[in-house]
Tab-separated table of C-alpha atoms in Angstrom:
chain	number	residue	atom	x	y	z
A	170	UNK	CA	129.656	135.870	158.333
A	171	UNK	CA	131.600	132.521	159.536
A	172	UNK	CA	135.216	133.771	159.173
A	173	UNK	CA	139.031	133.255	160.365
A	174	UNK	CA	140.114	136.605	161.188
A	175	UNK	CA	143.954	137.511	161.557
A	176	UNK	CA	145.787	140.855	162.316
A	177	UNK	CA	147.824	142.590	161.649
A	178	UNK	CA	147.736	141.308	157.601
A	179	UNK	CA	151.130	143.060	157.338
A	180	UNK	CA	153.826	143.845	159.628
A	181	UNK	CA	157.338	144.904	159.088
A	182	UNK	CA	159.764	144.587	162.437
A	183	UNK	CA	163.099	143.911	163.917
A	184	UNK	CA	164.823	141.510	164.897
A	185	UNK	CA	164.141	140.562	168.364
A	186	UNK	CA	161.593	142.247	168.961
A	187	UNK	CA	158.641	140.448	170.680
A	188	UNK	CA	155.545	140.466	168.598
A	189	UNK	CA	152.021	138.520	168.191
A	190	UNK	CA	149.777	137.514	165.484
A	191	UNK	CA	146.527	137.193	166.525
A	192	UNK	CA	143.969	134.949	165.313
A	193	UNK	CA	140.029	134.556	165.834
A	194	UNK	CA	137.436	132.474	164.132
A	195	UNK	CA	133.602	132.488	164.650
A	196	UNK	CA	132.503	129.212	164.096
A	197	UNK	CA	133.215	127.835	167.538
A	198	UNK	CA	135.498	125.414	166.194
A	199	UNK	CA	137.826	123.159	168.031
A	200	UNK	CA	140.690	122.577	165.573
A	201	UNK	CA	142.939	125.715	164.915
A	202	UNK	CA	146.285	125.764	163.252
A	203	UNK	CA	148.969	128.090	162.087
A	204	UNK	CA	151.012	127.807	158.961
A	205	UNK	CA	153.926	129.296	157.163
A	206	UNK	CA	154.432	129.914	153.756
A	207	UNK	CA	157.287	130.296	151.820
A	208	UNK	CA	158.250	130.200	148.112
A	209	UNK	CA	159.464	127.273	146.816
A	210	UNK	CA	158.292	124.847	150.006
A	211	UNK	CA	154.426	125.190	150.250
A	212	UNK	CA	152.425	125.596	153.502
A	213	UNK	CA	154.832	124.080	156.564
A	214	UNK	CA	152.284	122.936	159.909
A	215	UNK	CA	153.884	125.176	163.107
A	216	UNK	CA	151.549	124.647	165.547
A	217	UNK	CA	147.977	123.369	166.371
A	218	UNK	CA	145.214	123.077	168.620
A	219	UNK	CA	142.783	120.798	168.822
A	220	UNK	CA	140.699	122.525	171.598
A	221	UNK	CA	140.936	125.101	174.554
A	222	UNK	CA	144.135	124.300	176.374
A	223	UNK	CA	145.827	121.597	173.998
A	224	UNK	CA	148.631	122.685	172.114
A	225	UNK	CA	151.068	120.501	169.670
A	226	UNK	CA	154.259	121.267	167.356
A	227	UNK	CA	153.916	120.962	164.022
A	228	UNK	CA	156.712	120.339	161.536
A	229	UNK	CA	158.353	123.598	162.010
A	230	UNK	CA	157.833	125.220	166.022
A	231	UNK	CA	161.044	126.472	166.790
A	232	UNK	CA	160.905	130.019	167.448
A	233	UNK	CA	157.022	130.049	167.798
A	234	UNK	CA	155.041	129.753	170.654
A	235	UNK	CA	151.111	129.861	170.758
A	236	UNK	CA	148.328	129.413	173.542
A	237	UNK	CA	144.442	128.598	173.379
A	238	UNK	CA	142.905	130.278	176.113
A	239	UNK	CA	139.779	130.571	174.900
A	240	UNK	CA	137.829	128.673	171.982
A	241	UNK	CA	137.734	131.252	169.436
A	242	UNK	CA	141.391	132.559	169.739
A	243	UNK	CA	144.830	131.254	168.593
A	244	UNK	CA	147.524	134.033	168.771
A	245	UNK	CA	151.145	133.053	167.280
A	246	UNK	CA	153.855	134.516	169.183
A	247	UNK	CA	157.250	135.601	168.293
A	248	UNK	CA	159.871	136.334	171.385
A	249	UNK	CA	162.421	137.802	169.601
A	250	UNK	CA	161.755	137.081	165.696
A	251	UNK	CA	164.981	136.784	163.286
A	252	UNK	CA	165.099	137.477	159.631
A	253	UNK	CA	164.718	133.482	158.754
A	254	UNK	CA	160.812	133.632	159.712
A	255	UNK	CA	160.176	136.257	157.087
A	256	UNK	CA	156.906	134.565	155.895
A	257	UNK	CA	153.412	134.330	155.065
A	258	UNK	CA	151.542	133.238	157.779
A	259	UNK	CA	148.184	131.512	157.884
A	260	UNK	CA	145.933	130.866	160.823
A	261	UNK	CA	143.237	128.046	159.705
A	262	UNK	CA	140.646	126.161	161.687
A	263	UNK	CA	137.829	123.577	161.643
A	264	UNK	CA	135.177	121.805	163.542
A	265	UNK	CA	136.953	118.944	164.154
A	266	UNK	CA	139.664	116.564	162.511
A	267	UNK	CA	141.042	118.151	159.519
A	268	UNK	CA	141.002	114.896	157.701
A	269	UNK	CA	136.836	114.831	157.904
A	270	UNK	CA	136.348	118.539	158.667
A	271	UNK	CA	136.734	121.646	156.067
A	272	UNK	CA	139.610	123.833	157.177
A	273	UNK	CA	138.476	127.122	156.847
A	274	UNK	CA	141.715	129.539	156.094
A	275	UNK	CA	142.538	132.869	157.371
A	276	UNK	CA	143.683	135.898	154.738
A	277	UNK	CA	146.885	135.378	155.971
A	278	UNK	CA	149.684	138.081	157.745
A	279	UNK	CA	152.839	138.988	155.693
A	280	UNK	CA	155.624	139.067	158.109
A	281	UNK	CA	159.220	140.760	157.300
A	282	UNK	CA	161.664	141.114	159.897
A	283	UNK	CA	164.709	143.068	159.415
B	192	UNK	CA	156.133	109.920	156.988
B	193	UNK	CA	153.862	111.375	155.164
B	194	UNK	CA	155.212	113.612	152.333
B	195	UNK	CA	153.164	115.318	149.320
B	196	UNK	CA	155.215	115.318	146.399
B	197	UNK	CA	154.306	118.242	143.759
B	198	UNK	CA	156.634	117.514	140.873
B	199	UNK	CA	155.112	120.425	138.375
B	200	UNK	CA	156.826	123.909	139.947
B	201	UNK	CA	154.991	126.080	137.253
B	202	UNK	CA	152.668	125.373	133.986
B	203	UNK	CA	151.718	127.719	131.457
B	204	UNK	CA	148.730	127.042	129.285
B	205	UNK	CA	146.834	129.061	126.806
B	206	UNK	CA	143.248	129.840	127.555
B	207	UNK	CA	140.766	126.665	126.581
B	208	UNK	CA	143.487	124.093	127.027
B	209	UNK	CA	143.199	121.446	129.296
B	210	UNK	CA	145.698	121.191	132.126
B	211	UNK	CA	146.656	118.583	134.966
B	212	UNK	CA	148.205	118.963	137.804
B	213	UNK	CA	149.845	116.298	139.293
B	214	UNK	CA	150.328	115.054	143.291
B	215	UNK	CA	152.149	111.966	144.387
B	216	UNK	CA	151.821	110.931	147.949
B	217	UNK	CA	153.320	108.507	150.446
B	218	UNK	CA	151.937	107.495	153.874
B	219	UNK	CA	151.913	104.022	155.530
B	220	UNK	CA	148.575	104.608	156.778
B	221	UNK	CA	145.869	102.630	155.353
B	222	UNK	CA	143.301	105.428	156.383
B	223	UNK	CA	143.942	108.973	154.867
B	224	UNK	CA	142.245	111.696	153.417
B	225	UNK	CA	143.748	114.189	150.339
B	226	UNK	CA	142.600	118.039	149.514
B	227	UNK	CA	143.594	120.229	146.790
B	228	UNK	CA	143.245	123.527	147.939
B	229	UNK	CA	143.978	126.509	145.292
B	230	UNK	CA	145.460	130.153	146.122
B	231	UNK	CA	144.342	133.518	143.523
B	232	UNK	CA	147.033	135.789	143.136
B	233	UNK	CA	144.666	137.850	146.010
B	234	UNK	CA	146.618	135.566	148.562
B	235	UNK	CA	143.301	133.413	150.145
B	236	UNK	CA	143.401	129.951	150.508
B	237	UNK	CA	140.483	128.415	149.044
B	238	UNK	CA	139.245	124.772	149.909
B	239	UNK	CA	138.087	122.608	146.512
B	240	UNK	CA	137.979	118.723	146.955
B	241	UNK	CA	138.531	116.423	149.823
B	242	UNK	CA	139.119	113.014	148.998
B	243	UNK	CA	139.353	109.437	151.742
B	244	UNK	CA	141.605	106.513	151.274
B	245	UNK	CA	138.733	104.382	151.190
B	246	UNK	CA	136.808	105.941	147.879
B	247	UNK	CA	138.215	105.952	144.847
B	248	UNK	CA	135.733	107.190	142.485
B	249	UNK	CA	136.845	109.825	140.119
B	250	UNK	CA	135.026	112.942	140.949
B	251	UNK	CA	133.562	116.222	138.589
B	252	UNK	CA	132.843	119.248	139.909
B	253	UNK	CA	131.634	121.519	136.501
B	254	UNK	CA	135.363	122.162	134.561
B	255	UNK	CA	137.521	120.393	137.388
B	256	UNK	CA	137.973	116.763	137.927
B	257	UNK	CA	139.870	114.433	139.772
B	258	UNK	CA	141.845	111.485	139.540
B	259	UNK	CA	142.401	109.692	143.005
B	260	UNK	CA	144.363	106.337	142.211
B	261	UNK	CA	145.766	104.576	144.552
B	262	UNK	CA	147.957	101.669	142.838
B	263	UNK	CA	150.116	105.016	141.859
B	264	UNK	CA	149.887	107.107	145.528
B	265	UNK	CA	148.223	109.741	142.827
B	266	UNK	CA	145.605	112.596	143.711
B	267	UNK	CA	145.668	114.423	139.807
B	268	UNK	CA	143.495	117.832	139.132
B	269	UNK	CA	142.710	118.240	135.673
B	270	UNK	CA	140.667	121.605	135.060
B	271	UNK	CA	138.742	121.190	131.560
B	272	UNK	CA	138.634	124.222	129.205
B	273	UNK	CA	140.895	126.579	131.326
B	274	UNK	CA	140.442	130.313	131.977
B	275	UNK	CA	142.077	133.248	132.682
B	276	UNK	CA	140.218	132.766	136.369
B	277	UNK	CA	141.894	129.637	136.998
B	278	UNK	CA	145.452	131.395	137.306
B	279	UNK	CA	146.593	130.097	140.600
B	280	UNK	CA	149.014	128.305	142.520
B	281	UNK	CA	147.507	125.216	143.945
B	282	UNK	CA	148.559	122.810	146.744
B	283	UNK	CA	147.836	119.091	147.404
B	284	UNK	CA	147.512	117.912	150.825
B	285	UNK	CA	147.673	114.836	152.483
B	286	UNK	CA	146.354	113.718	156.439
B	287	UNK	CA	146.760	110.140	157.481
B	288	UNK	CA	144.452	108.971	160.218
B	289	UNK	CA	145.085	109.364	163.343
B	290	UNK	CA	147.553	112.461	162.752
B	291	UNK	CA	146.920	116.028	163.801
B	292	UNK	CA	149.206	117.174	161.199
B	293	UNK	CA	148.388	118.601	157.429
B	294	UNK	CA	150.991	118.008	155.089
B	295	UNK	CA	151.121	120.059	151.839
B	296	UNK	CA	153.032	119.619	148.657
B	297	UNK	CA	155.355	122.766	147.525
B	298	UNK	CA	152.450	123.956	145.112
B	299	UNK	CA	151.936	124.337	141.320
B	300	UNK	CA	151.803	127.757	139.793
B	301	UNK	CA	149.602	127.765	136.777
B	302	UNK	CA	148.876	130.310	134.728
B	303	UNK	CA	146.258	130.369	132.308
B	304	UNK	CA	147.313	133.263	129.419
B	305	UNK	CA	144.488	135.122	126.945
């Protein structure tokens, strides 16, 4: 089943303390992406990929990192997480150009840190 | 800039009514492409319309429809005959060509009540 695969889905932590959210999809796609989602401002872009090796910011990186190593994987790190990126956090991809290309969305990893 | 303006914050509607939601964009580009994507109360993102800059034919799609007019930077979803089912919030989103970046408006939380 073609699928964007994310774990943990929930994770409670403290502040500082390093953790990552890794994502997978199986559709050999190029594009990958991670999001953040809180109430009252929609989905905010942190950082994408548009293949193995290239990385960009988003609207919202600081306090994020990420690497592409390989293809299928796009982990979201957080060096020492604070309270303010308390989120929902989505990992998307697609085959190409998200303007011509479906992006296909993960189920998404609730993040609280204390 | 691109920015995705979701003036609607919530709706409430009674089963069988028709609804609209409405999405105002801005970009400079003259190429772009617009996507209403709609999230169940079960948290998934789900993908329902992509729309370019360059076609601006109304489009179906069974109870949903949409409204893409330019002159007014509008993108409208109007679902026909709403159900309980359709209870959602649901984003617009706007790409301009050329840009890496997905922009989403702040969402509209409908709810559709028995």
């Amino acid at each position: 089943e073609a699928q964007v695969t994310q774990n943990p889905r929930y994770l409670i932590t403290v502040t500082g303390k390093k953790l990552t959210v890794t994502c997978s999809q199986n559709m050999n796609h190029e594009y990958m992406s991670w999001y953040r989602q809180d109430p009252g401002l929609g989905l905010r872009q942190i950082y994408y990929s548009m293949n193995v090796e290239v990385t960009d910011k988003g609207d919202v990186p600081e306090g994020y990192k990420v690497s592409r190593k390989e293809k299928r994987n796009f982990p979201l790190i957080l060096e020492s997480p604070s309270p303010n990126q308390t989120s929902l956090y989505f990992c998307a991809s697609s085959l190409g150009w998200v303007g011509t290309d479906t992006q296909y969305f993960g189920p998404g990893t609730r993040l609280t840190v204390l | 800039a691109q920015k995705v303006t979701q003036a609607q914050t919530e709706i409430s509607v009674v089963e069988k009514e028709d609804v609209t939601l409405d999405c105002v964009y801005e970009t400079r580009d003259t190429t772009y492409y617009l996507f209403w994507y709609k999230q169940p109360p079960s948290g998934e993102l789900v993908f329902l319309i992509r729309r370019n800059s360059f076609d601006e034919q109304n489009e179906i799609s069974g109870r949903y429809s949409w409204n893409f007019q330019k002159s007014t930077s509008s993108f409208n979803f109007t679902i026909t005959a709403s159900q309980v089912v359709d209870s959602a919030v649901y984003f617009c989103a706007l790409v301009s060509g050329g840009s890496e970046k997905l922009v989403f408006g702040k969402g509209t939380k409908l709810t559709v009540n028995p």
